[in-house]
PDB file of C-alpha atoms in Angstrom:
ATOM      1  CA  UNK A   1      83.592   9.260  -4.837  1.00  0.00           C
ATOM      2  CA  UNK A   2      80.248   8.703  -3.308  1.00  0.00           C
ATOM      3  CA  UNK A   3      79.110   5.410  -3.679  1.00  0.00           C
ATOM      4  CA  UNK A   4      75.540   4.652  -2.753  1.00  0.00           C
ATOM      5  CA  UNK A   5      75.610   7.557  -0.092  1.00  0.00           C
ATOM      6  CA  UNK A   6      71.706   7.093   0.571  1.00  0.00           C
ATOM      7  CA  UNK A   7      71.258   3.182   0.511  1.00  0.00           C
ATOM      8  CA  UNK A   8      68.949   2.371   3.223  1.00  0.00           C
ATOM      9  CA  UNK A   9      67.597   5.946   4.297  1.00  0.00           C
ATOM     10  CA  UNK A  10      64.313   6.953   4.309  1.00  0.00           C
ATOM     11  CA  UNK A  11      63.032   9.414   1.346  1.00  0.00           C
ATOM     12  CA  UNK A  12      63.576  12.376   3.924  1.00  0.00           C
ATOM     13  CA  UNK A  13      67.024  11.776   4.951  1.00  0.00           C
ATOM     14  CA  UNK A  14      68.121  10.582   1.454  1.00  0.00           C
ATOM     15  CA  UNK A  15      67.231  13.732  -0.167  1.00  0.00           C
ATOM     16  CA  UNK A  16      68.955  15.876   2.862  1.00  0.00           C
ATOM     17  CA  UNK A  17      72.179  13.815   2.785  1.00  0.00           C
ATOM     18  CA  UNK A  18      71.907  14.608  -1.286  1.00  0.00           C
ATOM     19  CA  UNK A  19      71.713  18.184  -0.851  1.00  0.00           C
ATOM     20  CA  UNK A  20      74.480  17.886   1.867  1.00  0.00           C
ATOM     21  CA  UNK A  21      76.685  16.344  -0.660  1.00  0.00           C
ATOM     22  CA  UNK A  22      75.664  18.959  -3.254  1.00  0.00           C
ATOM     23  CA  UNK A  23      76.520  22.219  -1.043  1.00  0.00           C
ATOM     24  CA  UNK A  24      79.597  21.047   0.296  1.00  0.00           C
ATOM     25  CA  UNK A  25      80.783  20.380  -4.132  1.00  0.00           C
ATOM     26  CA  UNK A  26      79.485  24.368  -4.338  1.00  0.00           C
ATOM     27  CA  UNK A  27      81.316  25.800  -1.514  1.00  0.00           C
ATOM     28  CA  UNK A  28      84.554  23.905  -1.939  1.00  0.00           C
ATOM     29  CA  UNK A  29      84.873  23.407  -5.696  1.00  0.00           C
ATOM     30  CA  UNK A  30      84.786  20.040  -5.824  1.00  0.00           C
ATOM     31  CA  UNK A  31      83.991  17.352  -8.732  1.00  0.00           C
ATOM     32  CA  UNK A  32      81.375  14.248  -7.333  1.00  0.00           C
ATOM     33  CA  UNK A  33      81.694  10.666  -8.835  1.00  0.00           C
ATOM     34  CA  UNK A  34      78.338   9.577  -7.501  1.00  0.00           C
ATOM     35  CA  UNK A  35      77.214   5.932  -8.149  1.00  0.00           C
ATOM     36  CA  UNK A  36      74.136   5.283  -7.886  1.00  0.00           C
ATOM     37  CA  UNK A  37      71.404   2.173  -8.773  1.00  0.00           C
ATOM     38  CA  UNK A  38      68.472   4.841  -8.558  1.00  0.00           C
ATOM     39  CA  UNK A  39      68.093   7.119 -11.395  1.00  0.00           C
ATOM     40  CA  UNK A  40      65.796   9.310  -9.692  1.00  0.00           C
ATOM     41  CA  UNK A  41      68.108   9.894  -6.846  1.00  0.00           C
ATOM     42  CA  UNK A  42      70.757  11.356  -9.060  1.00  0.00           C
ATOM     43  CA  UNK A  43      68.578  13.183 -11.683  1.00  0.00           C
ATOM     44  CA  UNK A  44      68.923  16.695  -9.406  1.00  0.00           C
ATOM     45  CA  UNK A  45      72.669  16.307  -8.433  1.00  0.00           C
ATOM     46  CA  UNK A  46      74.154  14.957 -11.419  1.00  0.00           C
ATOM     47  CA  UNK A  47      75.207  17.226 -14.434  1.00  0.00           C
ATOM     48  CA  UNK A  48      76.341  14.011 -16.628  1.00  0.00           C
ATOM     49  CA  UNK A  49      75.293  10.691 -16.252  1.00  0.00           C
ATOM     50  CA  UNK A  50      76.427   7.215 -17.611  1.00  0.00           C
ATOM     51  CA  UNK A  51      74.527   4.172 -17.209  1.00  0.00           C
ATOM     52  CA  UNK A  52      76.125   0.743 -17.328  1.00  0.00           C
ATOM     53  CA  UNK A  53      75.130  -2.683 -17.890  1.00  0.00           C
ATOM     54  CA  UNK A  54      77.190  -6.144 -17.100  1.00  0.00           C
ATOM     55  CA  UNK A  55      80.239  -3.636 -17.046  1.00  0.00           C
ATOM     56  CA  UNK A  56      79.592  -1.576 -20.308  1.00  0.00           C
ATOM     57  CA  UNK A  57      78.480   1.709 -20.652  1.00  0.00           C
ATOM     58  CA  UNK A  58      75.731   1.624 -22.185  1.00  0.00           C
ATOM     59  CA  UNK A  59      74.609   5.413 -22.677  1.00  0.00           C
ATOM     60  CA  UNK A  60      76.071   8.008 -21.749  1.00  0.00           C
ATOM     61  CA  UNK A  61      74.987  12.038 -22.144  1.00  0.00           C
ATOM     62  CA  UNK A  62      73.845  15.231 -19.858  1.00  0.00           C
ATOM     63  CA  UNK A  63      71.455  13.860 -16.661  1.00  0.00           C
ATOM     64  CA  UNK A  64      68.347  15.318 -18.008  1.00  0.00           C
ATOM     65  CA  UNK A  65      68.780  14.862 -21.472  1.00  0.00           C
ATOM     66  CA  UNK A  66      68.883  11.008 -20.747  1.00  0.00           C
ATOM     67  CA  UNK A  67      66.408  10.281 -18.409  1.00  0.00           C
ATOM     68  CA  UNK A  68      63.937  13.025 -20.208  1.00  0.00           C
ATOM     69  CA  UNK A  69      64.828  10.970 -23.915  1.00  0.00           C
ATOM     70  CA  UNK A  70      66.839   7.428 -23.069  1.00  0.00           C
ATOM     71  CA  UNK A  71      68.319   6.406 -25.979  1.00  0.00           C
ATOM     72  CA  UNK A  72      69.138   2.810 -25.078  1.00  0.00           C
ATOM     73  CA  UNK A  73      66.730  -0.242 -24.166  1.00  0.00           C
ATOM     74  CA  UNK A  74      68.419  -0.278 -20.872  1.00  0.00           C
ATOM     75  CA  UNK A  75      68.309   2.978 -19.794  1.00  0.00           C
ATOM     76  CA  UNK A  76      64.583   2.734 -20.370  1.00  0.00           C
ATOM     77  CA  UNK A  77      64.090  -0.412 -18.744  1.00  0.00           C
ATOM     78  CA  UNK A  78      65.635   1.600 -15.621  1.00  0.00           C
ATOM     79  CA  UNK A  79      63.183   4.443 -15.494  1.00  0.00           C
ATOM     80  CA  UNK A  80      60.173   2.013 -16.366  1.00  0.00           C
ATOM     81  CA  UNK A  81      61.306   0.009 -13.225  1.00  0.00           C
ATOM     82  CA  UNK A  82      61.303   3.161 -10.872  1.00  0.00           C
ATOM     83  CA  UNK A  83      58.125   3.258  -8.390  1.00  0.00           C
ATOM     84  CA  UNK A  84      55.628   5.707  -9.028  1.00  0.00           C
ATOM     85  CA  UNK A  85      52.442   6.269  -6.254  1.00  0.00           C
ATOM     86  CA  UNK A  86      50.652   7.043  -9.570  1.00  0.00           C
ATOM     87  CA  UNK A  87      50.889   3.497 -10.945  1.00  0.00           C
ATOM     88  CA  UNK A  88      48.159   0.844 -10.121  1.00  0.00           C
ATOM     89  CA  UNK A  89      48.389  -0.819  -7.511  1.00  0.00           C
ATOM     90  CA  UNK A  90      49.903  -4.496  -7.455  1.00  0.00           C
ATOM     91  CA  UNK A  91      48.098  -7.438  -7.721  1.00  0.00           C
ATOM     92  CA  UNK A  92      48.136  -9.242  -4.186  1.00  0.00           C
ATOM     93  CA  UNK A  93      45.830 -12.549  -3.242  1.00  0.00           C
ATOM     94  CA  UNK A  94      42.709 -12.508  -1.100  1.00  0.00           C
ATOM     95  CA  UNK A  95      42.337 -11.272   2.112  1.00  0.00           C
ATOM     96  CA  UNK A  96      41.859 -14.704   4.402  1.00  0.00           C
ATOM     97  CA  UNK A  97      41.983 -15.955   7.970  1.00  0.00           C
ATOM     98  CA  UNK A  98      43.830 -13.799  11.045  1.00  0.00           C
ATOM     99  CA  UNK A  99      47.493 -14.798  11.106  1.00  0.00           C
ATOM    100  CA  UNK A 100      48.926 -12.083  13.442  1.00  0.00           C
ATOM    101  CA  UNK A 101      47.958  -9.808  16.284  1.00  0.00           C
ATOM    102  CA  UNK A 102      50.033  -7.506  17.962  1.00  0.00           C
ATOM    103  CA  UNK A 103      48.663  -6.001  21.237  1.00  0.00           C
ATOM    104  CA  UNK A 104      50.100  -2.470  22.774  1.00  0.00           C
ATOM    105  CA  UNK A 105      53.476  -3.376  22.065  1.00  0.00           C
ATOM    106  CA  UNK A 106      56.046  -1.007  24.053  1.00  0.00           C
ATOM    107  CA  UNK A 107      60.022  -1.021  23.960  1.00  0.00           C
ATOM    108  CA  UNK A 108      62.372   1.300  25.653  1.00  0.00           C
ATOM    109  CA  UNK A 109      66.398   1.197  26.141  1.00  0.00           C
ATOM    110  CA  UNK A 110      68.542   2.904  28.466  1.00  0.00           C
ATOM    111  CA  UNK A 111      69.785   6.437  26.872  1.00  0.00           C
ATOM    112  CA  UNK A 112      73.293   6.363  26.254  1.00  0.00           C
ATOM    113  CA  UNK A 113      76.137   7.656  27.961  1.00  0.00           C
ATOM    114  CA  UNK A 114      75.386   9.577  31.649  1.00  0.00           C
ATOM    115  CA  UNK A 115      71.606  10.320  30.896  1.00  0.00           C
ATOM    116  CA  UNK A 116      69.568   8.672  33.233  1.00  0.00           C
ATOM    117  CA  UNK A 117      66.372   7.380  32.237  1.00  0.00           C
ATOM    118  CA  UNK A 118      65.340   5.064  28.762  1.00  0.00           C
ATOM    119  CA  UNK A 119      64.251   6.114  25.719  1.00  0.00           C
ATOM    120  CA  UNK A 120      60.560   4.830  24.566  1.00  0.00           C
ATOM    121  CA  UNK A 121      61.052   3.705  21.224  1.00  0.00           C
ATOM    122  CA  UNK A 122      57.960   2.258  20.565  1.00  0.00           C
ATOM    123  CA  UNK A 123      54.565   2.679  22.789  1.00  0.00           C
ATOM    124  CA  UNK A 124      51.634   1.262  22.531  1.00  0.00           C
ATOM    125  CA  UNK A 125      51.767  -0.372  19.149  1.00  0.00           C
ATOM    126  CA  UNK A 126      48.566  -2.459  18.002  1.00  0.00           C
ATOM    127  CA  UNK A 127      48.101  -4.146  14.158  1.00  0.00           C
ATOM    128  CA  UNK A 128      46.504  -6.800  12.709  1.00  0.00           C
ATOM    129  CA  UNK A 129      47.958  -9.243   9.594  1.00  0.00           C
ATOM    130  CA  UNK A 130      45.921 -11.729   7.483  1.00  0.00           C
ATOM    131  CA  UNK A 131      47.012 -14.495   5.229  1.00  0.00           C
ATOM    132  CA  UNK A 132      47.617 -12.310   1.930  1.00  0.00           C
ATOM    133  CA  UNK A 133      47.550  -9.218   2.855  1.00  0.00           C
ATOM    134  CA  UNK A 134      50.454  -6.673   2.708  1.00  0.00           C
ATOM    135  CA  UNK A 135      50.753  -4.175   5.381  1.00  0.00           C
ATOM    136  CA  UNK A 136      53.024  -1.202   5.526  1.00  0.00           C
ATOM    137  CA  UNK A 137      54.528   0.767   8.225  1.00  0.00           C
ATOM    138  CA  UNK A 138      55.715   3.842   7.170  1.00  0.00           C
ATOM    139  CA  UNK A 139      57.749   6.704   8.901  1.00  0.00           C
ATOM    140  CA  UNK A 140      61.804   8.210   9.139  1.00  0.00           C
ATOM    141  CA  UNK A 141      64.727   7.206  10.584  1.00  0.00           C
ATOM    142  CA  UNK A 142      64.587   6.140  14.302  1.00  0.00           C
ATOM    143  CA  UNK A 143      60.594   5.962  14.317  1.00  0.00           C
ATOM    144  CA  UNK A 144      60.414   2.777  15.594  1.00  0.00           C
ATOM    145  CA  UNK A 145      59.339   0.848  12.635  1.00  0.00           C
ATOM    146  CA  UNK A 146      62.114  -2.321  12.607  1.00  0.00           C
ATOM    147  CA  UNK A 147      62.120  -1.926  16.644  1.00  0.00           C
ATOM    148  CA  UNK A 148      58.620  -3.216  16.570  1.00  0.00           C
ATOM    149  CA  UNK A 149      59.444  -5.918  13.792  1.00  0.00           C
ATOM    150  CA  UNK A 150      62.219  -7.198  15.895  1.00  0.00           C
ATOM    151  CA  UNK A 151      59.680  -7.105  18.834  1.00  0.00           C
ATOM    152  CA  UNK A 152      57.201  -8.927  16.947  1.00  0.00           C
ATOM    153  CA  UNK A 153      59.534 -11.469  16.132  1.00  0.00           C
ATOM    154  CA  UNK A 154      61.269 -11.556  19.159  1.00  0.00           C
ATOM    155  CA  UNK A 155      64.406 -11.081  17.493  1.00  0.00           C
ATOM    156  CA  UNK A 156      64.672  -7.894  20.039  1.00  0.00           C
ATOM    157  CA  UNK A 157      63.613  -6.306  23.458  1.00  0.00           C
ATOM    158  CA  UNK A 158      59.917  -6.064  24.431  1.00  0.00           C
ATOM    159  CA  UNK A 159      58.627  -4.491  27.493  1.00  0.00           C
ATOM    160  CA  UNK A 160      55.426  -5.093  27.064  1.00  0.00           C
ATOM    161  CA  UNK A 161      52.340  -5.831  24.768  1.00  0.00           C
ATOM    162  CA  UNK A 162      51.135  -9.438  23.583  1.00  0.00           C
ATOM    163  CA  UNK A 163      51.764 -10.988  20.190  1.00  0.00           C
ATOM    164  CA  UNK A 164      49.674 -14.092  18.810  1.00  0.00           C
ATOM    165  CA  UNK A 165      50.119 -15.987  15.704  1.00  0.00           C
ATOM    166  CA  UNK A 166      47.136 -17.980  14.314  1.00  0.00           C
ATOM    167  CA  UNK A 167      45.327 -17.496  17.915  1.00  0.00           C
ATOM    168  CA  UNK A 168      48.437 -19.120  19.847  1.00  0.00           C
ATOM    169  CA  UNK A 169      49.891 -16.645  21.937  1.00  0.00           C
ATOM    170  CA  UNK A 170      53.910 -16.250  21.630  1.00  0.00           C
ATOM    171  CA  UNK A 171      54.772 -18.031  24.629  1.00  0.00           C
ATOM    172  CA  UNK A 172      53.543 -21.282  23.006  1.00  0.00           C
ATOM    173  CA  UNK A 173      54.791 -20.755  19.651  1.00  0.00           C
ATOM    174  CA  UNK A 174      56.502 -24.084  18.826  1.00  0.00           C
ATOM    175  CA  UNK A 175      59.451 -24.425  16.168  1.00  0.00           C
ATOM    176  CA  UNK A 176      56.858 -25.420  13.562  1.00  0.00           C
ATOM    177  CA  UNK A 177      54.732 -22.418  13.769  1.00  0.00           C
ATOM    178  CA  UNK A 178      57.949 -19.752  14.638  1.00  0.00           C
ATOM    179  CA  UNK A 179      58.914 -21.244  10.725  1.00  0.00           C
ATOM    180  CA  UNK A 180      55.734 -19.656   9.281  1.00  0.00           C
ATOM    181  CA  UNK A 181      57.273 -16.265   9.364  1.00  0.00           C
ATOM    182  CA  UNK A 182      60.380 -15.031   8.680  1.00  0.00           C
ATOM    183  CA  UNK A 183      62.376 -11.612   8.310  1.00  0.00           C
ATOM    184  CA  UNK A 184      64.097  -9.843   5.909  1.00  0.00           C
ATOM    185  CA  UNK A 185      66.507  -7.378   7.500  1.00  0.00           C
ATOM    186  CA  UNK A 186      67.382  -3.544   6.263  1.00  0.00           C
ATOM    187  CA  UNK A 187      70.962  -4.285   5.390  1.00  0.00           C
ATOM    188  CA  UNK A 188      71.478  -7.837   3.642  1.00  0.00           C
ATOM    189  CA  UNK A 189      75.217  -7.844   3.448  1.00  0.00           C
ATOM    190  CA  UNK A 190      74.927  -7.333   7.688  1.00  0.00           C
ATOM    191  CA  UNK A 191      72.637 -10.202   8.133  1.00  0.00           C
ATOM    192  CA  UNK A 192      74.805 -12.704   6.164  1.00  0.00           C
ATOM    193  CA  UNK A 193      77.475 -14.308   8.558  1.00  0.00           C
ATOM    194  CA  UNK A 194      80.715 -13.269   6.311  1.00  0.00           C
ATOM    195  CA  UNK A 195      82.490 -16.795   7.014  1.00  0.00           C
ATOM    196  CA  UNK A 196      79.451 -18.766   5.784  1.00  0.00           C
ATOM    197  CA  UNK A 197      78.633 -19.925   2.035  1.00  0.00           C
ATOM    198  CA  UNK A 198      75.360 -19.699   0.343  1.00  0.00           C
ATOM    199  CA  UNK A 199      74.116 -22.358   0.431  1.00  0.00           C
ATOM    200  CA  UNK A 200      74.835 -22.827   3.999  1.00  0.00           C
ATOM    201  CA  UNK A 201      73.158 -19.508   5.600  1.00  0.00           C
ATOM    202  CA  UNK A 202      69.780 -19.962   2.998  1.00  0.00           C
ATOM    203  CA  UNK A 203      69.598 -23.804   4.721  1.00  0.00           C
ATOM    204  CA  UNK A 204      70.073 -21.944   7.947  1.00  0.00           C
ATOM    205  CA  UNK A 205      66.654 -21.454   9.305  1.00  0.00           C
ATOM    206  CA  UNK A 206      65.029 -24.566   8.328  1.00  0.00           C
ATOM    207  CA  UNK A 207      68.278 -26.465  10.313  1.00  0.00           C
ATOM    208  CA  UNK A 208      67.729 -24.407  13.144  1.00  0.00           C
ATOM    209  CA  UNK A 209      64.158 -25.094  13.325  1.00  0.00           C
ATOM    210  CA  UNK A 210      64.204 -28.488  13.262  1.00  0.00           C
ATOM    211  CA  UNK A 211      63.484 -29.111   9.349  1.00  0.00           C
ATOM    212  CA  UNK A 212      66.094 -30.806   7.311  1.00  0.00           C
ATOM    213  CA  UNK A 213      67.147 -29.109   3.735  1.00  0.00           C
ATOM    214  CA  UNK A 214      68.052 -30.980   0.710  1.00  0.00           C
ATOM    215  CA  UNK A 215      70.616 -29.183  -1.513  1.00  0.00           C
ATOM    216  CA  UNK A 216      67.689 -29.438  -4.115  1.00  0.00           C
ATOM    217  CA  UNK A 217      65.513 -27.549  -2.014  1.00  0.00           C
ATOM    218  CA  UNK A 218      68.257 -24.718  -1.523  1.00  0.00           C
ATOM    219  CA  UNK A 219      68.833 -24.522  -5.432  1.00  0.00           C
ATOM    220  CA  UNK A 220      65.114 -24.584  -5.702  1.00  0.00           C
ATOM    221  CA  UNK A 221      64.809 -21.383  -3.564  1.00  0.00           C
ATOM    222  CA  UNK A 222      67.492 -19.578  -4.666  1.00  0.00           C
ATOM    223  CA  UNK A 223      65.897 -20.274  -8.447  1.00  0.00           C
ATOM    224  CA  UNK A 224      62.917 -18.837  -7.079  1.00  0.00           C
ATOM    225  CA  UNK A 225      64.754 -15.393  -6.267  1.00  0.00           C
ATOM    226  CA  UNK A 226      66.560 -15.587  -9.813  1.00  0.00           C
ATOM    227  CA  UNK A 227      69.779 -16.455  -8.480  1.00  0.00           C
ATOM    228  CA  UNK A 228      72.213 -18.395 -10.212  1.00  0.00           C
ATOM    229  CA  UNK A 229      73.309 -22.040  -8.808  1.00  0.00           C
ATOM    230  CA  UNK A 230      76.871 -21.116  -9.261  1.00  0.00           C
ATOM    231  CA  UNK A 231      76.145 -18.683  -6.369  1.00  0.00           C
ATOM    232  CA  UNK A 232      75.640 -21.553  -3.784  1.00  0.00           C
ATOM    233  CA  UNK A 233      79.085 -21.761  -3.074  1.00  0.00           C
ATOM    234  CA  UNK A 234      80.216 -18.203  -2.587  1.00  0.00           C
ATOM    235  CA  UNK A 235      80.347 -16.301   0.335  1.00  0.00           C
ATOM    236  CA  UNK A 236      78.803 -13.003   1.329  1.00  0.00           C
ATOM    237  CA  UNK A 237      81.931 -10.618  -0.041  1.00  0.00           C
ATOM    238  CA  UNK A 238      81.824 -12.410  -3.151  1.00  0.00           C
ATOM    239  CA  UNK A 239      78.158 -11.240  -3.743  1.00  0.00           C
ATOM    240  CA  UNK A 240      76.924  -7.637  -5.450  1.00  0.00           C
ATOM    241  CA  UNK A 241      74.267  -5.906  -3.061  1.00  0.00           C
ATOM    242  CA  UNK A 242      71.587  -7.157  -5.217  1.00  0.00           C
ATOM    243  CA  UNK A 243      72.727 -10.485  -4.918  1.00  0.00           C
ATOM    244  CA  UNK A 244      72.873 -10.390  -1.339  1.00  0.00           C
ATOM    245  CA  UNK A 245      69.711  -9.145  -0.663  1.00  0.00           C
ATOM    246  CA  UNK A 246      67.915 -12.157  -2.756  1.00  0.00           C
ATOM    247  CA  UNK A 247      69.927 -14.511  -0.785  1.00  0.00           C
ATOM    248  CA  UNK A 248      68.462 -12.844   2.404  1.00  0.00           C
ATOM    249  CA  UNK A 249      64.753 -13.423   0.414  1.00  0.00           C
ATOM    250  CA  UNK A 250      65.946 -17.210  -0.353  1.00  0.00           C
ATOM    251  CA  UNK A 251      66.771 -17.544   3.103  1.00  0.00           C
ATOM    252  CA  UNK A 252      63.569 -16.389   4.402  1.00  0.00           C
ATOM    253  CA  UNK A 253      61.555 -18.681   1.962  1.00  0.00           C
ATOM    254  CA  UNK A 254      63.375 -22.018   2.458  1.00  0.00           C
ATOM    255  CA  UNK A 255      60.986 -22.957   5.353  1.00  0.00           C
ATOM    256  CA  UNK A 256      57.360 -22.383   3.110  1.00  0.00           C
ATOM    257  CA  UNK A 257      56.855 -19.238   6.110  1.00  0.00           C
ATOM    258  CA  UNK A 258      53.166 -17.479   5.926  1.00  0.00           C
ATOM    259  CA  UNK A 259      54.062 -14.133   6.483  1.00  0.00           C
ATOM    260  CA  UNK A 260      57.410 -12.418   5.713  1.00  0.00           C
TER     261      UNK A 260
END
């Protein structure tokens, strides 16, 4: 029973763990119940599929026969929703004024076990962000990519480099300013503290930097990320992955940031 076996890789590893998965069924004999919220993941592995909805099955029939012909509003719904680089591109805001700058940015870390010597994990990093604009950084596993986030935000190591934000350098970042951005991790259900409710880890950052946080305001955000109000006194285990991840996106937004 593989359930979500590629949540969280990159496109690279997700279709080499798939293929994995696939070889070892071959050469062993075995049968795969493979769960999945990603049609496209599943449309080369899968001889059946069934698709469900708020704990129905909805359609059910061989994998390409369904996702070549879906017979049910649902199922269609899910392959509209997949991303295609084909599409058009999204609507985003105008390009305004210079929020960050990031300046040969370098981390390293020691190289485990009895290897001597670190490992450079990022070198020399350099970009740019302006109120509005959505930039990407793009690349496999262990690339570097949420090593210079965390660097950035100094939520992690840095070795070196110089980060800015509106033309203040980090040093003098006050709690006001740290508020106008704010991260979404990788893996929401991690980044939740397991023994706090809802309601309690969205209010988090504002509390922690200084801002109070009504209970409207938390409702208000969570609203905002279509979650439901009952939510706001659950905790973390209690939540789907979906779930979770807009609370991490609530979270983020409770303090008004700039830049996520």
């Amino acid at each position: 029973i593989a359930d979500e076996p590629t949540t969280a890789l990159d496109a690279t590893l997700r279709r080499e763990v798939m293929a994995m998965l696939t070889n070892l069924c071959r050469k062993r004999g075995m049968a795969m119940l493979l769960i999945s919220h990603d049609l496209a993941s599943v449309a080369d592995a899968a001889d059946r599929l069934i698709i469900m909805r708020q704990g129905e099955m909805v359609e059910q029939g061989p994998t390409r026969d369904v996702i070549a012909h879906p017979g049910s509003a649902y199922g269609r719904d899910l392959l509209a929703a997949a991303p295609r680089l084909d599409g058009p591109a999204p609507h985003r805001p105008a390009i305004g004024a210079l929020l960050l700058e990031a300046r040969d940015i370098a981390v390293s870390f020691p190289h485990p076990g009895w290897r001597r010597g670190r490992l450079q994990a990022v070198d020399q990093a350099t970009l740019t962000v302006h109120e509005g604009e959505a930039l990407a950084i793009v690349g496999g596993s262990g690339s570097g990519k949420s090593t210079l986030a965390r660097a950035i935000a100094r939520l992690g190591p840095c070795d070196a480099g110089e980060v800015s934000w509106r033309g203040l350098p980090r040093d003098r970042i006050r709690p006001a300013e740290r508020a106008g951005f704010q991260p979404v991790f990788q893996d929401p259900v991690a980044s939740l503290d397991p023994r706090w409710r809802v309601a309690d880890i969205i209010a988090e950052p504002a509390r922690h930097l200084g801002s109070g946080v009504s209970r409207q305001h938390i409702l208000a955000a969570m609203a905002e990320c279509d979650l439901e109000p009952m939510l706001a006194d659950r905790r973390p285990h209690e939540l789907s992955g979906g779930q979770a991840q807009r609370v991490a996106i609530a979270r983020a937004l409770i303090t008004d940031p700039a830049m996520l």
